[in-house]
Coordinates of C-alpha atoms in Angstrom, one line a residue:
M15 CA 92.5 -31.9 111.9
R16 CA 90.3 -34.2 110.0
A17 CA 88.2 -34.0 113.2
T18 CA 88.5 -30.3 112.4
M19 CA 87.4 -30.9 109.0
G20 CA 84.9 -33.5 109.5
S21 CA 82.6 -30.7 112.3
Q22 CA 83.5 -27.8 109.6
W23 CA 81.9 -29.6 106.7
M24 CA 78.3 -31.3 108.9
G25 CA 77.5 -27.4 110.6
L26 CA 77.1 -26.6 107.4
P27 CA 73.8 -26.2 107.0
R28 CA 71.9 -29.4 105.0
T29 CA 71.5 -27.5 101.6
A30 CA 74.9 -25.9 101.7
R31 CA 76.5 -29.7 102.2
W32 CA 74.0 -30.8 98.8
A33 CA 74.9 -27.8 97.1
I34 CA 78.6 -28.6 97.3
I35 CA 78.2 -32.1 96.6
I36 CA 76.1 -31.3 93.5
V37 CA 78.6 -28.8 92.2
I38 CA 81.5 -31.1 92.6
I39 CA 79.5 -33.9 90.7
L40 CA 79.2 -31.7 87.3
L41 CA 82.6 -31.2 87.7
V42 CA 84.2 -34.4 87.3
P43 CA 83.6 -34.8 83.7
T44 CA 85.4 -32.0 82.8
M45 CA 87.8 -31.9 85.1
I46 CA 88.8 -35.8 83.7
R47 CA 88.6 -34.8 80.2
V48 CA 91.5 -32.9 80.8
I49 CA 93.2 -35.2 82.0
E50 CA 92.0 -37.9 78.8
Q51 CA 93.4 -35.2 76.3
A52 CA 96.8 -34.8 79.1
T53 CA 97.9 -38.6 79.7
N54 CA 95.3 -40.4 76.9
F55 CA 93.4 -42.6 79.3
G56 CA 90.4 -43.3 79.0
L57 CA 89.3 -42.4 82.8
L58 CA 85.7 -41.7 82.1
T59 CA 84.4 -45.4 81.3
Q60 CA 86.6 -47.1 83.9
I61 CA 84.9 -44.7 86.3
N62 CA 81.6 -46.1 85.4
R63 CA 83.0 -49.1 85.3
A64 CA 83.9 -48.8 89.6
L65 CA 80.5 -46.9 90.5
I66 CA 78.0 -49.6 88.8
F67 CA 80.8 -52.3 90.7
V68 CA 80.1 -49.9 94.1
V69 CA 76.2 -50.4 93.5
L70 CA 77.4 -54.2 93.1
A71 CA 79.2 -54.0 95.8
L72 CA 76.3 -52.5 97.8
G73 CA 74.0 -55.2 97.4
L74 CA 76.5 -58.3 98.4
N75 CA 77.1 -56.2 101.7
I76 CA 73.2 -56.3 102.3
V77 CA 73.4 -60.2 102.1
V78 CA 76.7 -60.5 103.1
G79 CA 77.5 -57.9 105.8
F80 CA 74.1 -57.1 106.8
A81 CA 72.4 -60.5 107.0
G82 CA 75.8 -62.5 107.1
L83 CA 74.9 -65.0 104.0
L84 CA 78.2 -65.7 102.4
D85 CA 77.2 -65.3 98.4
L86 CA 79.9 -66.6 95.6
G87 CA 78.1 -66.6 93.6
Y88 CA 76.3 -63.0 92.9
A89 CA 77.5 -62.2 89.6
A90 CA 74.8 -64.6 88.3
F91 CA 72.4 -61.9 89.7
F92 CA 74.3 -58.8 87.1
A93 CA 73.7 -61.6 84.5
I94 CA 70.3 -62.0 85.2
G95 CA 69.6 -58.3 85.2
A96 CA 71.8 -57.9 81.7
Y97 CA 70.8 -60.5 79.7
S98 CA 66.9 -60.1 81.4
F99 CA 67.2 -56.6 79.2
G100 CA 69.3 -58.0 76.7
I101 CA 66.3 -60.4 75.9
L102 CA 63.8 -57.6 76.0
T103 CA 65.5 -54.6 73.8
Y104 CA 67.2 -57.1 71.5
P105 CA 65.9 -56.1 67.9
G106 CA 66.2 -59.6 66.7
H107 CA 63.3 -61.1 69.4
G108 CA 60.7 -58.4 68.6
I109 CA 59.8 -57.2 71.4
G110 CA 61.8 -53.8 71.5
L111 CA 60.2 -53.1 75.3
S112 CA 61.5 -49.2 76.1
F113 CA 64.6 -48.5 78.9
F114 CA 63.1 -47.1 82.1
L115 CA 60.3 -49.9 81.3
A116 CA 62.7 -52.9 81.5
L117 CA 64.7 -51.4 84.0
W118 CA 62.3 -51.9 86.2
I119 CA 61.3 -55.2 84.5
C120 CA 64.8 -56.8 85.2
S121 CA 65.6 -55.5 88.4
G122 CA 62.4 -57.4 89.4
I123 CA 63.5 -60.2 87.2
A124 CA 67.0 -60.3 89.1
A125 CA 64.5 -60.0 93.0
L126 CA 62.4 -63.5 92.3
F127 CA 65.4 -65.2 90.9
G128 CA 67.4 -63.8 94.6
L129 CA 63.8 -65.9 96.6
L130 CA 64.2 -68.8 94.2
I131 CA 67.6 -69.0 95.2
G132 CA 67.4 -67.9 98.7
A133 CA 64.1 -70.3 99.2
P134 CA 66.0 -73.6 98.9
T135 CA 69.7 -72.4 101.1
L136 CA 67.5 -71.3 104.0
R137 CA 68.9 -73.7 106.2
L138 CA 72.1 -73.7 105.1
R139 CA 75.0 -72.0 106.6
G140 CA 78.5 -71.1 106.2
D141 CA 80.7 -73.2 103.8
Y142 CA 77.2 -75.8 102.9
L143 CA 75.7 -71.8 101.3
A144 CA 79.1 -70.4 100.0
I145 CA 79.1 -73.7 97.8
V146 CA 75.5 -73.4 96.7
T147 CA 75.4 -69.8 95.8
L148 CA 79.2 -70.5 93.9
A149 CA 76.8 -73.6 92.2
F150 CA 74.3 -71.1 91.2
G151 CA 77.1 -68.4 89.9
E152 CA 79.1 -71.1 87.1
I153 CA 75.7 -72.4 86.3
I154 CA 74.2 -69.1 85.0
P155 CA 76.8 -67.8 82.9
T156 CA 76.3 -71.5 81.0
L157 CA 73.0 -71.6 81.2
V158 CA 73.1 -68.4 79.0
R159 CA 75.8 -69.3 76.4
N160 CA 73.9 -72.4 75.7
L161 CA 70.6 -71.0 74.9
D162 CA 71.5 -70.3 71.5
D163 CA 69.1 -73.2 70.1
I164 CA 66.4 -74.2 71.8
H165 CA 64.2 -76.9 70.9
I166 CA 61.2 -77.2 73.1
R167 CA 58.3 -80.1 71.6
I168 CA 55.2 -81.5 73.3
G169 CA 54.2 -84.0 71.4
D170 CA 53.5 -83.3 68.3
I171 CA 53.2 -80.0 68.7
V172 CA 56.3 -77.8 68.3
I173 CA 56.8 -74.5 70.9
A174 CA 60.6 -73.6 69.8
D175 CA 62.9 -75.5 67.0
G176 CA 66.2 -74.0 67.1
F177 CA 65.2 -71.0 68.7
N178 CA 68.0 -68.7 69.4
L179 CA 67.7 -66.3 72.9
T180 CA 71.4 -65.2 73.7
N181 CA 73.1 -65.7 70.9
G182 CA 75.8 -67.9 72.9
S183 CA 78.8 -66.6 73.9
Q184 CA 78.6 -64.0 70.7
G185 CA 76.0 -62.7 73.1
L186 CA 73.8 -59.5 72.3
N187 CA 74.4 -56.6 70.2
P188 CA 72.8 -53.9 70.0
L189 CA 70.7 -53.1 72.8
G190 CA 68.5 -50.4 74.5
R191 CA 69.3 -47.2 74.9
P192 CA 66.9 -44.5 77.1
D193 CA 64.9 -42.9 74.6
F194 CA 64.1 -39.6 75.0
S195 CA 61.7 -39.2 72.3
F196 CA 58.5 -37.7 74.6
I197 CA 61.0 -34.9 75.9
E198 CA 61.8 -34.3 72.5
Q199 CA 57.9 -33.2 71.8
M200 CA 57.4 -32.3 74.7
L201 CA 60.4 -29.7 74.2
R202 CA 59.6 -29.0 70.0
L203 CA 62.5 -30.5 68.9
E204 CA 64.2 -32.3 66.1
P205 CA 63.7 -36.1 66.1
G206 CA 66.9 -37.6 67.2
A207 CA 68.0 -34.6 69.6
L208 CA 68.6 -36.3 72.0
R209 CA 69.4 -39.8 71.2
V210 CA 71.5 -41.8 73.8
T211 CA 75.1 -42.1 72.9
I212 CA 78.2 -44.7 74.2
D213 CA 79.5 -40.3 75.4
P214 CA 80.9 -41.7 78.8
T215 CA 79.9 -37.9 79.9
F216 CA 75.6 -39.0 80.0
W217 CA 76.2 -42.3 81.4
F218 CA 78.5 -41.1 84.3
F219 CA 75.2 -38.9 85.0
V220 CA 72.9 -41.8 84.8
V221 CA 75.0 -44.0 87.2
V222 CA 75.6 -41.0 89.9
I223 CA 72.6 -41.1 90.4
M224 CA 71.8 -44.8 90.3
V225 CA 74.3 -44.8 93.1
V226 CA 72.5 -42.3 95.0
F227 CA 69.4 -44.1 95.1
V228 CA 71.2 -47.3 96.1
L229 CA 73.0 -45.8 98.9
F230 CA 69.6 -44.2 99.6
A231 CA 67.8 -47.2 100.2
A232 CA 70.3 -49.2 101.5
R233 CA 71.3 -46.5 104.0
R234 CA 68.0 -46.7 105.1
L235 CA 67.2 -50.1 105.3
E236 CA 70.7 -49.9 107.8
T237 CA 68.9 -47.8 110.0
S238 CA 64.9 -49.5 109.5
R239 CA 63.6 -52.5 111.9
L240 CA 64.7 -55.0 109.1
G241 CA 67.8 -53.9 108.7
R242 CA 68.0 -54.7 112.5
A243 CA 66.3 -57.9 111.9
W244 CA 69.0 -58.8 109.9
K245 CA 72.0 -57.8 112.4
A246 CA 70.0 -59.7 114.7
I247 CA 70.6 -63.2 112.5
R248 CA 74.2 -62.2 111.8
E249 CA 75.4 -61.9 115.0
D250 CA 72.7 -65.2 116.1
E251 CA 70.6 -67.0 114.7
T252 CA 69.6 -68.6 117.4
A253 CA 68.9 -65.8 119.5
A254 CA 67.2 -63.5 116.7
D255 CA 65.0 -67.0 116.3
F256 CA 64.1 -67.2 119.6
M257 CA 63.4 -63.7 120.1
G258 CA 61.1 -63.4 117.2
V259 CA 62.8 -62.7 114.9
D260 CA 61.1 -64.8 111.9
P261 CA 64.7 -66.7 109.6
V262 CA 63.0 -67.5 106.7
K263 CA 61.7 -64.1 105.6
T264 CA 64.0 -62.4 107.1
K265 CA 66.6 -64.1 104.6
L266 CA 64.4 -64.5 101.3
L267 CA 64.6 -60.4 101.6
A268 CA 68.0 -59.9 102.1
F269 CA 68.4 -61.9 98.7
A270 CA 65.3 -60.3 97.0
I271 CA 66.6 -56.9 97.5
G272 CA 70.3 -57.7 97.4
A273 CA 69.4 -59.1 93.8
S274 CA 67.3 -56.5 92.9
F275 CA 70.8 -53.8 93.5
S276 CA 72.7 -56.1 90.7
G277 CA 69.9 -56.4 88.4
L278 CA 69.7 -53.3 87.9
A279 CA 73.5 -52.2 87.7
G280 CA 73.7 -55.1 84.9
V281 CA 70.5 -53.5 83.3
I282 CA 72.6 -50.1 83.2
Y283 CA 76.3 -51.8 82.2
A284 CA 74.6 -53.6 78.7
S285 CA 72.6 -50.2 78.4
M286 CA 75.5 -48.6 78.8
L287 CA 78.7 -50.9 76.3
G288 CA 75.2 -51.3 74.5
V289 CA 76.9 -55.8 74.3
I290 CA 77.2 -58.4 76.6
T291 CA 78.0 -61.6 76.3
P292 CA 78.4 -64.8 78.9
D293 CA 82.2 -64.2 79.2
M294 CA 81.3 -60.3 81.0
F295 CA 80.1 -62.0 84.5
R296 CA 82.2 -65.0 85.1
F297 CA 82.9 -65.8 88.9
Q298 CA 86.2 -63.5 89.6
V299 CA 83.7 -60.6 89.5
S300 CA 82.0 -62.1 92.7
I301 CA 85.1 -62.8 94.1
T302 CA 86.2 -58.6 93.4
L303 CA 82.7 -57.8 94.9
L304 CA 83.3 -59.9 97.9
I305 CA 87.0 -58.3 98.1
I306 CA 85.8 -55.2 97.8
V307 CA 82.8 -55.3 100.7
I308 CA 85.9 -57.0 103.5
L309 CA 87.9 -54.9 102.9
S310 CA 85.8 -51.3 102.9
G311 CA 84.4 -53.5 106.0
L312 CA 81.4 -55.9 106.5
G313 CA 78.0 -53.6 107.0
S314 CA 79.7 -50.6 106.2
V315 CA 77.2 -48.8 103.7
Y316 CA 79.5 -45.6 103.3
G317 CA 82.7 -48.0 103.8
V318 CA 81.5 -50.4 100.3
L319 CA 81.3 -46.7 98.6
I320 CA 84.7 -45.2 99.2
G321 CA 86.1 -48.2 99.5
G322 CA 84.6 -49.6 96.1
I323 CA 85.4 -46.3 94.1
L324 CA 89.1 -46.0 95.3
L325 CA 89.2 -49.8 95.4
L326 CA 88.0 -49.7 91.5
T327 CA 89.3 -46.7 90.5
F328 CA 92.8 -47.8 91.0
D329 CA 92.4 -51.3 89.1
G330 CA 90.5 -49.9 86.1
V331 CA 92.9 -46.7 86.3
F332 CA 96.3 -47.5 87.9
L333 CA 96.9 -51.3 87.2
A334 CA 94.6 -51.2 83.9
Q335 CA 95.6 -48.4 81.6
I336 CA 99.2 -46.9 83.4
L337 CA 100.9 -50.1 84.9
P338 CA 100.9 -51.6 81.1
T339 CA 102.5 -49.1 79.4
I340 CA 105.4 -50.3 82.0
L341 CA 105.2 -53.6 82.7
P342 CA 104.0 -56.5 80.2
G343 CA 100.7 -57.3 79.8
D344 CA 100.3 -60.8 81.1
V345 CA 102.8 -59.7 83.7
V346 CA 100.6 -57.3 84.8
Q347 CA 97.0 -59.0 84.6
S348 CA 99.1 -61.9 87.5
L349 CA 100.2 -59.1 89.4
R350 CA 96.5 -57.6 89.7
W351 CA 95.2 -60.8 91.9
L352 CA 98.4 -60.6 93.7
L353 CA 97.5 -57.2 95.1
F354 CA 93.9 -57.2 95.8
G355 CA 95.4 -60.7 97.8
G356 CA 98.1 -59.4 99.4
G357 CA 95.8 -55.8 100.4
L358 CA 93.1 -58.3 101.4
V359 CA 96.1 -60.2 103.4
I360 CA 97.3 -56.9 105.4
V361 CA 94.1 -55.4 105.7
M362 CA 92.9 -58.7 107.7
L363 CA 96.3 -58.7 109.6
F364 CA 95.9 -54.8 110.9
R365 CA 92.1 -53.8 110.3
P366 CA 90.4 -56.8 110.6
K367 CA 87.0 -55.1 110.7
G368 CA 88.1 -53.6 107.6
L369 CA 89.4 -50.2 106.1
F370 CA 85.9 -48.2 107.2
P371 CA 84.4 -50.7 109.8
V372 CA 80.7 -50.2 110.5
G373 CA 81.1 -49.5 114.0
L374 CA 82.1 -45.7 113.1
H375 CA 78.4 -45.2 111.4
G376 CA 76.5 -47.1 113.5
D377 CA 76.2 -49.7 116.6
T378 CA 76.3 -52.9 115.4
S379 CA 74.7 -54.8 118.9
V380 CA 71.3 -55.4 117.9
I381 CA 70.4 -58.6 119.6
A382 CA 69.2 -57.1 123.0
D383 CA 66.7 -54.7 121.4
T384 CA 65.8 -57.0 118.6
T385 CA 62.2 -57.7 119.8
A386 CA 61.3 -53.7 119.6
T387 CA 62.4 -52.8 116.6
V388 CA 61.8 -55.7 113.9
S389 CA 59.2 -54.8 112.0
P390 CA 56.2 -58.0 112.5
S391 CA 56.5 -58.5 109.1
V392 CA 59.1 -60.4 110.1
T393 CA 58.8 -61.4 113.4
K394 CA 56.8 -64.7 114.8
E395 CA 54.9 -65.8 117.5
I396 CA 56.6 -66.9 120.3
P397 CA 55.1 -69.6 122.4
D398 CA 53.8 -68.6 125.7
D399 CA 55.6 -70.7 127.3
A400 CA 58.8 -70.2 126.4
S401 CA 59.7 -68.7 128.7
T402 CA 60.2 -72.3 130.3
I403 CA 62.5 -73.3 127.9
A404 CA 66.1 -73.9 129.4

């Protein structure tokens, strides 16, 4: 029956499929509002958070799932994107950069940090790489917590004397929001008519647009020459290196692109909440994202999308709002990690490739045709006498 439904869906014209998806997306906030009024649960806010974490998981899937690089500090790039946005838009700093400009700048900053953390770790693999990324993930929250009293002096020249950049543990508040004043001028509306608030319905559509963009980019990367180079390195780096894949450039691109997605999510998250603090980017965030990627299926783009939505909605709605009405709060907090850990063990026992493995969507045997598919930008010259190497 499932196959029949799938074939019927794929049998529809592409325009009809997109029309159905768009209608469903437009109806979701209304349906959720009805449920919220009946249950008094903040469902839409939790769904927005879940979708942002899906974007993070899609970015981590590039690093861990495609390239096979174990990253335990991925939340650091999330924090870099959010704090870069906060610094550029926080009124107290006087920069006042617009939301849309800061969005791309902060994503670029996160990508730059991805290159910086990737470059020194190119020769590390497995546990050693995990330890380095774990340390990086712990350094960033600690750093932003202590950048509230900066003193910089070069000789007799005082550059900074007690400058407060991140406001320490208090965090930055308020932060920039999307500004549609140019549309107000075009449509000759009253000033502030399109002013953005913390209305979850507005942010739902913003987050959905971001998910669609990242999903499209991740899918194109998966099927691209660069994606095949990532998978070749994941399967056997030595063989991929011998067959012409440049592991340095390929790994750096994985770190940079994955970090840029995380920075993008950090900007949207910070703007949606209007406040950021160091505690929002703890180690548990990285572990949660890694669990999502592993449970959903390493390297599976659609698997991470579906699995992330299911797992995070279960966590944010059932465990965070429904279960506390039945059990004490401390029991629920302990039960949360027990369920996630137990689920991870069960999936590894019965579905070791994840709930939605990549084999459902594509071929993982990539090394054999790597030389015919990888981009020249990630390949290197093979010596003429390479055939003589034993």
